[in-house]
Short mmCIF file of C-alpha atoms in Angstrom, two decimals:
data_model
loop_
_atom_site.label_atom_id
_atom_site.label_comp_id
_atom_site.label_asym_id
_atom_site.label_seq_id
_atom_site.Cartn_x
_atom_site.Cartn_y
_atom_site.Cartn_z
CA MET A 1 -0.05 -0.02 0.00
CA LEU A 2 1.11 3.51 -0.93
CA LEU A 3 -0.02 6.89 0.21
CA CYS A 4 0.25 9.79 -2.18
CA ASP A 5 -0.16 13.50 -1.61
CA VAL A 6 -0.54 15.14 -5.10
CA GLY A 7 0.33 18.78 -5.28
CA ASN A 8 0.90 21.37 -8.03
CA THR A 9 4.56 20.48 -8.32
CA SER A 10 4.92 16.82 -7.33
CA TYR A 11 3.47 13.49 -6.34
CA HIS A 12 4.70 12.85 -2.76
CA PHE A 13 4.64 9.17 -1.87
CA PHE A 14 4.92 7.34 1.44
CA ASP A 15 5.27 3.52 1.65
CA GLY A 16 5.14 3.30 5.41
CA VAL A 17 8.91 3.57 5.73
CA ARG A 18 10.27 6.12 3.35
CA ASP A 19 8.84 9.08 1.44
CA TYR A 20 9.82 10.16 -2.14
CA ARG A 21 8.59 12.49 -4.88
CA ALA A 22 7.84 12.37 -8.65
CA ALA A 23 7.32 15.42 -10.84
CA ALA A 24 3.62 16.31 -11.38
CA ALA A 25 4.23 17.27 -14.95
CA SER A 26 5.70 13.95 -16.15
CA PHE A 27 4.74 11.13 -13.78
CA ASP A 28 2.25 8.57 -14.99
CA PRO A 29 0.06 7.01 -12.11
CA ALA A 30 -0.59 3.98 -14.35
CA GLN A 31 3.00 2.72 -13.81
CA ILE A 32 2.25 1.78 -10.21
CA ASP A 33 0.81 -1.68 -9.51
CA GLU A 34 0.26 -1.33 -5.76
CA GLN A 35 -2.93 0.00 -4.16
CA VAL A 36 -2.57 3.73 -3.74
CA PHE A 37 -4.64 6.05 -1.49
CA TYR A 38 -4.29 9.65 -2.55
CA ILE A 39 -5.35 13.27 -2.08
CA ASN A 40 -5.06 15.81 -4.83
CA VAL A 41 -5.09 19.66 -5.03
CA ASN A 42 -3.89 19.85 -8.64
CA PRO A 43 -6.84 20.59 -10.98
CA LYS A 44 -4.73 19.57 -14.03
CA LEU A 45 -4.37 16.01 -12.71
CA GLU A 46 -7.91 15.41 -11.67
CA ALA A 47 -8.92 13.39 -14.84
CA ILE A 48 -5.75 11.28 -14.95
CA LEU A 49 -6.16 10.43 -11.26
CA ALA A 50 -9.88 9.62 -11.61
CA ALA A 51 -8.94 7.11 -14.30
CA SER A 52 -5.96 5.61 -12.43
CA GLY A 53 -7.72 3.19 -10.11
CA TRP A 54 -6.12 4.96 -7.10
CA VAL A 55 -8.46 5.61 -4.15
CA ASP A 56 -9.37 9.25 -3.62
CA LEU A 57 -9.41 9.87 0.14
CA GLY A 58 -11.00 13.30 -0.61
CA LEU A 59 -14.25 11.40 -1.04
CA HIS A 60 -14.07 10.02 2.47
CA VAL A 61 -13.47 13.31 4.27
CA SER A 62 -16.04 15.59 5.85
CA LYS A 63 -15.44 19.33 5.38
CA GLN A 64 -17.61 20.18 8.34
CA GLY A 65 -15.92 22.94 10.40
CA TYR A 66 -13.71 23.88 7.48
CA TYR A 67 -14.66 25.84 4.36
CA GLU A 68 -15.83 24.38 1.08
CA THR A 69 -12.87 25.30 -1.13
CA ILE A 70 -10.05 24.63 1.34
CA GLY A 71 -7.34 22.40 -0.16
CA ILE A 72 -7.77 18.79 0.91
CA ASP A 73 -4.07 18.73 1.87
CA ARG A 74 -4.60 21.48 4.37
CA LEU A 75 -7.60 19.87 5.92
CA VAL A 76 -5.83 16.53 6.20
CA ALA A 77 -2.75 18.11 7.85
CA CYS A 78 -5.03 19.99 10.30
CA GLU A 79 -6.83 16.78 11.25
CA ALA A 80 -3.49 15.14 11.83
CA ALA A 81 -2.14 17.98 14.00
CA GLY A 82 -5.34 18.65 16.06
CA ASP A 83 -3.83 21.72 17.67
CA GLY A 84 -1.37 24.51 16.76
CA LEU A 85 -0.47 26.58 13.72
CA ILE A 86 0.36 24.24 10.82
CA VAL A 87 2.78 25.85 8.28
CA ASP A 88 2.99 23.66 5.14
CA VAL A 89 5.91 24.92 3.02
CA GLY A 90 5.36 23.77 -0.62
CA SER A 91 4.70 25.45 -3.97
CA ALA A 92 2.41 27.57 -1.77
CA ILE A 93 2.84 28.10 1.95
CA THR A 94 -0.35 27.39 3.70
CA VAL A 95 -0.82 28.43 7.35
CA ASP A 96 -3.77 27.07 9.31
CA LEU A 97 -4.81 27.39 12.98
CA MET A 98 -6.29 24.49 14.97
CA GLU A 99 -7.49 24.85 18.54
CA GLN A 100 -8.49 21.66 20.34
CA GLY A 101 -9.50 19.93 17.17
CA CYS A 102 -11.42 22.94 15.80
CA TYR A 103 -10.39 24.79 12.63
CA LYS A 104 -9.90 28.59 13.25
CA GLY A 105 -9.04 29.71 9.72
CA GLY A 106 -5.84 30.10 7.75
CA PHE A 107 -4.13 31.86 4.89
CA ILE A 108 -2.00 31.18 1.82
CA TYR A 109 1.45 32.74 1.11
CA PRO A 110 3.42 32.09 -2.12
CA GLY A 111 6.14 29.42 -1.78
CA ILE A 112 9.84 29.99 -2.23
CA GLU A 113 9.90 29.57 -6.02
CA ALA A 114 6.57 31.47 -6.59
CA MET A 115 7.84 34.44 -4.54
CA ARG A 116 11.27 34.40 -6.31
CA ARG A 117 9.49 34.44 -9.62
CA ALA A 118 7.24 37.32 -8.45
CA TYR A 119 10.32 39.45 -7.73
CA ALA A 120 12.01 38.42 -11.06
CA GLN A 121 8.90 39.40 -13.03
CA LEU A 122 8.79 42.78 -11.35
CA SER A 123 12.32 43.70 -12.46
CA SER A 124 15.48 42.00 -13.71
CA ARG A 125 17.08 43.92 -10.83
CA LEU A 126 15.25 41.77 -8.34
CA ASP A 127 15.98 38.48 -9.97
CA TYR A 128 17.87 36.73 -7.09
CA ALA A 129 17.89 33.35 -5.33
CA PHE A 130 16.95 34.03 -1.72
CA ASN A 131 19.56 34.25 0.91
CA PHE A 132 18.51 31.88 3.72
CA ASP A 133 21.32 33.05 5.99
CA ILE A 134 20.01 36.49 6.74
CA ASP A 135 19.34 37.78 10.21
CA LEU A 136 15.73 39.07 10.46
CA ASP A 137 16.68 41.33 13.41
CA LYS A 138 18.45 43.61 10.89
CA MET A 139 16.75 45.17 7.88
CA ALA A 140 18.53 44.55 4.53
CA PHE A 141 21.48 46.54 3.12
CA ASN A 142 21.75 44.88 -0.34
CA SER A 143 19.21 43.90 -3.09
CA GLN A 144 19.45 40.09 -2.52
CA ASP A 145 18.83 40.55 1.21
CA ALA A 146 16.04 43.05 0.56
CA VAL A 147 13.95 40.48 -1.35
CA SER A 148 15.02 37.59 0.94
CA TYR A 149 13.98 39.63 3.98
CA GLY A 150 10.77 40.67 2.16
CA PHE A 151 9.86 37.03 1.65
CA LEU A 152 10.84 35.71 5.08
CA ALA A 153 10.25 38.43 7.65
CA PRO A 154 6.59 39.25 6.94
CA LEU A 155 5.64 35.54 7.09
CA CYS A 156 7.62 35.01 10.29
CA ALA A 157 6.09 38.15 11.89
CA GLU A 158 2.55 36.96 11.04
CA VAL A 159 3.19 33.42 12.34
CA ALA A 160 4.78 34.84 15.57
CA ARG A 161 1.75 37.09 16.11
CA HIS A 162 -0.48 34.12 16.77
CA ASP A 163 1.66 32.87 19.71
CA ALA A 164 0.76 29.32 19.00
CA ARG A 165 2.62 26.00 18.83
CA VAL A 166 4.05 25.85 15.27
CA ILE A 167 4.28 22.67 13.25
CA LEU A 168 6.38 22.93 10.07
CA THR A 169 5.75 20.45 7.28
CA GLY A 170 6.01 20.27 3.42
CA GLY A 171 8.83 19.78 0.94
CA ASP A 172 10.59 23.07 1.59
CA ALA A 173 10.07 23.18 5.40
CA HIS A 174 13.79 22.61 6.00
CA ARG A 175 14.56 25.96 4.34
CA LEU A 176 12.41 27.90 6.84
CA LEU A 177 13.22 25.83 9.94
CA PRO A 178 16.03 28.15 11.04
CA TYR A 179 13.57 31.04 11.24
CA PHE A 180 11.01 29.16 13.38
CA LYS A 181 13.25 28.12 16.20
CA THR A 182 10.57 26.70 18.47
CA ALA A 183 8.69 24.99 15.65
CA GLN A 184 8.28 21.24 15.52
CA HIS A 185 9.30 19.76 12.13
CA ASP A 186 7.04 16.94 10.95
CA PRO A 187 7.69 16.05 7.26
CA LEU A 188 5.18 13.20 7.40
CA LEU A 189 2.31 15.06 8.96
CA ILE A 190 0.12 14.78 5.85
CA PHE A 191 0.56 10.97 5.73
CA LYS A 192 -0.49 10.67 9.41
CA GLY A 193 -3.68 12.46 8.52
CA MET A 194 -4.29 10.24 5.49
CA GLN A 195 -3.72 7.13 7.57
CA LYS A 196 -6.23 8.44 10.12
CA ILE A 197 -8.83 8.82 7.36
CA ILE A 198 -8.20 5.31 6.06
CA ASN A 199 -8.56 3.95 9.62
CA GLU A 200 -11.77 5.89 10.39
CA ALA A 201 -13.41 4.96 7.05
CA ALA A 202 -12.13 1.31 7.43
CA LEU A 203 -10.82 1.48 3.90
CA CYS A 204 -7.91 -0.95 4.47
CA MET B 1 9.16 72.64 -14.87
CA LEU B 2 8.03 69.05 -14.31
CA LEU B 3 9.18 66.40 -11.89
CA CYS B 4 8.89 62.79 -12.99
CA ASP B 5 9.35 59.55 -10.98
CA VAL B 6 9.78 56.75 -13.54
CA GLY B 7 8.87 53.28 -12.31
CA ASN B 8 8.38 49.82 -13.76
CA THR B 9 4.69 50.55 -14.51
CA SER B 10 4.29 54.27 -15.01
CA TYR B 11 5.79 57.70 -15.42
CA HIS B 12 4.48 59.65 -12.46
CA PHE B 13 4.51 63.46 -13.04
CA PHE B 14 4.18 66.43 -10.73
CA ASP B 15 3.80 69.99 -12.06
CA GLY B 16 3.86 71.71 -8.65
CA VAL B 17 0.12 71.59 -8.35
CA ARG B 18 -1.20 68.24 -9.56
CA ASP B 19 0.24 64.80 -10.16
CA TYR B 20 -0.67 62.40 -13.02
CA ARG B 21 0.58 59.21 -14.58
CA ALA B 22 1.41 57.84 -18.05
CA ALA B 23 1.97 54.17 -18.87
CA ALA B 24 5.66 53.17 -18.97
CA ALA B 25 5.15 50.86 -21.86
CA SER B 26 3.71 53.41 -24.32
CA PHE B 27 4.65 56.94 -23.25
CA ASP B 28 7.22 58.85 -25.29
CA PRO B 29 9.24 61.41 -23.24
CA ALA B 30 10.00 63.33 -26.49
CA GLN B 31 6.42 64.68 -26.52
CA ILE B 32 7.11 66.95 -23.54
CA ASP B 33 8.62 70.42 -24.26
CA GLU B 34 9.10 71.55 -20.67
CA GLN B 35 12.21 71.03 -18.61
CA VAL B 36 11.80 67.73 -16.76
CA PHE B 37 13.78 66.51 -13.76
CA TYR B 38 13.47 62.76 -13.29
CA ILE B 39 14.49 59.68 -11.38
CA ASN B 40 14.20 56.19 -12.92
CA VAL B 41 14.28 52.61 -11.65
CA ASN B 42 13.14 50.97 -14.84
CA PRO B 43 16.15 49.44 -16.66
CA LYS B 44 14.12 49.19 -19.92
CA LEU B 45 13.72 52.95 -20.14
CA GLU B 46 17.31 53.98 -19.36
CA ALA B 47 18.32 54.49 -22.99
CA ILE B 48 15.19 56.39 -24.04
CA LEU B 49 15.47 58.62 -21.02
CA ALA B 50 19.20 59.36 -21.54
CA ALA B 51 18.32 60.51 -25.06
CA SER B 52 15.36 62.61 -23.91
CA GLY B 53 17.05 65.76 -22.71
CA TRP B 54 15.48 65.33 -19.33
CA VAL B 55 17.66 65.86 -16.26
CA ASP B 56 18.55 62.74 -14.34
CA LEU B 57 18.51 63.64 -10.63
CA GLY B 58 20.06 60.26 -9.94
CA LEU B 59 23.37 61.82 -11.09
CA HIS B 60 23.08 64.44 -8.29
CA VAL B 61 22.48 62.16 -5.43
CA SER B 62 25.04 60.67 -2.98
CA LYS B 63 24.40 57.06 -1.95
CA GLN B 64 26.52 57.45 1.18
CA GLY B 65 24.77 55.81 4.07
CA TYR B 66 22.60 53.73 1.68
CA TYR B 67 23.62 50.69 -0.38
CA GLU B 68 24.88 50.75 -3.95
CA THR B 69 21.96 48.97 -5.63
CA ILE B 70 19.11 50.60 -3.70
CA GLY B 71 16.40 52.01 -6.01
CA ILE B 72 16.82 55.78 -6.42
CA ASP B 73 13.14 56.22 -5.65
CA ARG B 74 13.58 54.59 -2.22
CA LEU B 75 16.54 56.75 -1.42
CA VAL B 76 14.83 59.93 -2.48
CA ALA B 77 11.69 59.11 -0.41
CA CYS B 78 13.95 58.32 2.58
CA GLU B 79 15.69 61.66 2.21
CA ALA B 80 12.39 63.42 2.08
CA ALA B 81 10.98 61.63 5.13
CA GLY B 82 14.11 61.86 7.35
CA ASP B 83 12.56 59.67 10.05
CA GLY B 84 10.10 56.73 10.25
CA LEU B 85 9.23 53.62 8.29
CA ILE B 86 8.50 54.59 4.66
CA VAL B 87 6.13 52.19 2.94
CA ASP B 88 5.96 52.88 -0.81
CA VAL B 89 3.14 50.95 -2.45
CA GLY B 90 3.72 50.53 -6.14
CA SER B 91 4.45 47.67 -8.54
CA ALA B 92 6.69 46.59 -5.68
CA ILE B 93 6.17 47.58 -2.06
CA THR B 94 9.38 48.96 -0.57
CA VAL B 95 9.71 49.37 3.15
CA ASP B 96 12.68 51.53 4.45
CA LEU B 97 13.60 52.64 7.99
CA MET B 98 15.09 56.06 8.66
CA GLU B 99 16.21 57.16 12.15
CA GLN B 100 17.12 60.82 12.56
CA GLY B 101 18.27 61.11 8.98
CA CYS B 102 20.18 57.83 8.96
CA TYR B 103 19.25 54.88 6.79
CA LYS B 104 18.67 51.69 8.83
CA GLY B 105 17.90 49.25 5.98
CA GLY B 106 14.78 48.06 4.26
CA PHE B 107 13.12 45.30 2.33
CA ILE B 108 11.05 44.69 -0.84
CA TYR B 109 7.64 42.94 -0.95
CA PRO B 110 5.67 42.27 -4.20
CA GLY B 111 2.97 44.91 -4.98
CA ILE B 112 -0.72 44.12 -5.31
CA GLU B 113 -0.72 43.02 -8.95
CA ALA B 114 2.62 41.11 -8.57
CA MET B 115 1.25 39.14 -5.61
CA ARG B 116 -2.11 38.52 -7.29
CA ARG B 117 -0.25 37.12 -10.30
CA ALA B 118 1.96 34.98 -8.08
CA TYR B 119 -1.10 33.28 -6.59
CA ALA B 120 -2.78 32.89 -10.01
CA GLN B 121 0.38 31.29 -11.46
CA LEU B 122 0.44 28.84 -8.54
CA SER B 123 -3.06 27.49 -9.29
CA SER B 124 -6.14 28.54 -11.15
CA ARG B 125 -7.88 27.92 -7.78
CA LEU B 126 -6.07 30.88 -6.28
CA ASP B 127 -6.72 33.36 -9.15
CA TYR B 128 -8.65 36.06 -7.22
CA ALA B 129 -8.74 39.77 -6.94
CA PHE B 130 -7.82 40.64 -3.37
CA ASN B 131 -10.57 41.47 -0.84
CA PHE B 132 -9.56 44.75 0.80
CA ASP B 133 -12.41 44.62 3.23
CA ILE B 134 -11.09 41.64 5.37
CA ASP B 135 -10.47 41.86 9.09
CA LEU B 136 -6.93 40.82 9.87
CA ASP B 137 -7.92 39.90 13.42
CA LYS B 138 -9.64 36.77 11.98
CA MET B 139 -7.90 34.17 9.80
CA ALA B 140 -9.64 33.43 6.53
CA PHE B 141 -12.56 31.04 5.91
CA ASN B 142 -12.78 31.16 2.12
CA SER B 143 -10.16 31.09 -0.69
CA GLN B 144 -10.37 34.69 -1.77
CA ASP B 145 -9.82 35.76 1.81
CA ALA B 146 -7.09 33.23 2.34
CA VAL B 147 -4.89 34.89 -0.42
CA SER B 148 -6.01 38.43 0.58
CA TYR B 149 -5.00 37.72 4.17
CA GLY B 150 -1.80 36.08 2.99
CA PHE B 151 -0.87 39.23 1.06
CA LEU B 152 -1.89 41.77 3.73
CA ALA B 153 -1.43 40.27 7.17
CA PRO B 154 2.23 39.28 6.86
CA LEU B 155 3.26 42.75 5.57
CA CYS B 156 1.20 44.50 8.25
CA ALA B 157 2.67 42.25 11.02
CA GLU B 158 6.25 43.01 9.90
CA VAL B 159 5.54 46.74 9.66
CA ALA B 160 4.00 46.78 13.08
CA ARG B 161 6.98 44.89 14.54
CA HIS B 162 9.19 47.95 14.01
CA ASP B 163 6.98 50.17 16.21
CA ALA B 164 7.95 53.22 14.15
CA ARG B 165 6.03 56.17 12.64
CA VAL B 166 4.69 54.90 9.29
CA ILE B 167 4.59 57.00 6.18
CA LEU B 168 2.56 55.49 3.28
CA THR B 169 3.15 56.65 -0.19
CA GLY B 170 2.98 55.32 -3.80
CA GLY B 171 0.19 54.84 -6.34
CA ASP B 172 -1.53 52.02 -4.44
CA ALA B 173 -1.10 53.43 -0.96
CA HIS B 174 -4.83 54.20 -0.63
CA ARG B 175 -5.59 50.43 -0.94
CA LEU B 176 -3.42 49.66 2.20
CA LEU B 177 -4.32 52.76 4.18
CA PRO B 178 -7.22 51.04 6.10
CA TYR B 179 -4.71 48.45 7.43
CA PHE B 180 -2.24 51.07 8.68
CA LYS B 181 -4.52 53.08 10.90
CA THR B 182 -1.88 55.30 12.47
CA ALA B 183 0.06 55.87 9.22
CA GLN B 184 0.54 59.27 7.64
CA HIS B 185 -0.43 59.23 3.93
CA ASP B 186 1.87 61.39 1.74
CA PRO B 187 1.28 60.70 -1.95
CA LEU B 188 3.76 63.41 -2.99
CA LEU B 189 6.65 62.38 -0.74
CA ILE B 190 8.92 61.39 -3.65
CA PHE B 191 8.49 64.78 -5.28
CA LYS B 192 9.44 66.54 -1.96
CA GLY B 193 12.66 64.54 -2.07
CA MET B 194 13.30 65.38 -5.73
CA GLN B 195 12.68 69.10 -5.07
CA LYS B 196 15.17 68.87 -2.11
CA ILE B 197 17.82 67.43 -4.45
CA ILE B 198 17.19 70.22 -7.00
CA ASN B 199 17.54 72.84 -4.29
CA GLU B 200 20.67 71.37 -2.78
CA ALA B 201 22.37 70.89 -6.16
CA ALA B 202 21.15 74.44 -7.22
CA LEU B 203 19.90 72.89 -10.49
CA CYS B 204 17.02 75.30 -10.89
#
């Protein structure tokens, strides 16, 4: 049995021991023989996944307490965490607040590559890779640090404002970990939530 | 005499009484007969402006105390303000800190349209105009508010963290004004700085 979290950039698999990724643009679900339970937020892959024979866990989840258009990945991570501020760092960075099992809302921030591209499209003078060694206690004194600080500091300030336990997850979580010193890093949070749905719906 | 602040999106003119804009992509500087003093951050317009006969105030400004690649518009706004956190809301949102005439660093955040485009490029499900009526004391409970909050709340949290006098300027400042309740709105700040340079260099 495999679990798969399908996003806008990649298929993220977990076989119970290790997790690995395949590119969303080129991977063919038909090449897997095992039973796969999946969730998907990528509208471009809906048809191919519906025809794959994989089991869509999104059909076994209640959105009660959440909102209708919330990404299934966010909901599943929230269910797995139960409490705290869940920061999922992928193509987009989603931030969701759970208090004693109740959803308290969230927000979406562009991910590392989306934000880098936003700066590059604004001006060739802002086309930099982010510097992940900057000190957010000092404002920037060069262009690369000015965009790096502009990406990191507002997000960190907003997360800190909620004064909640922070759980970092997602493919790029390790890049932000140094800026969330008290955060718990749980790269497999989404799969814990998927397993919980499978158990509750007695699918396996 | 005209003053002109040339950005990535528009030429912004001030004739001493009123200010107005022309699109950067289509406007021809040669069509103006008056003497024009300008600053420019748009690399695509450097050649056309150099050939226009307009006076480049960037050549009369010292960058001492700032950093070499800072946008001339940010430097000029800082010189005009002298003290406080200057938030210039244009194609990009620049935030710069001045303390008693000394530059203390800054950062760059994508502007409204750049951020909207970043979300839209991430997913067709995030392609929304921002809701500028949201309450930042409550996290979002629908997709439009989730991206609107994601654009606004992190920026506001970071600005608030500095506990400084806030001066809002730039073409889109009025959109953010409701979220910076104690801010001073000065749409002509950049032109005050340009006039200061003209006076100090005795150019006119």
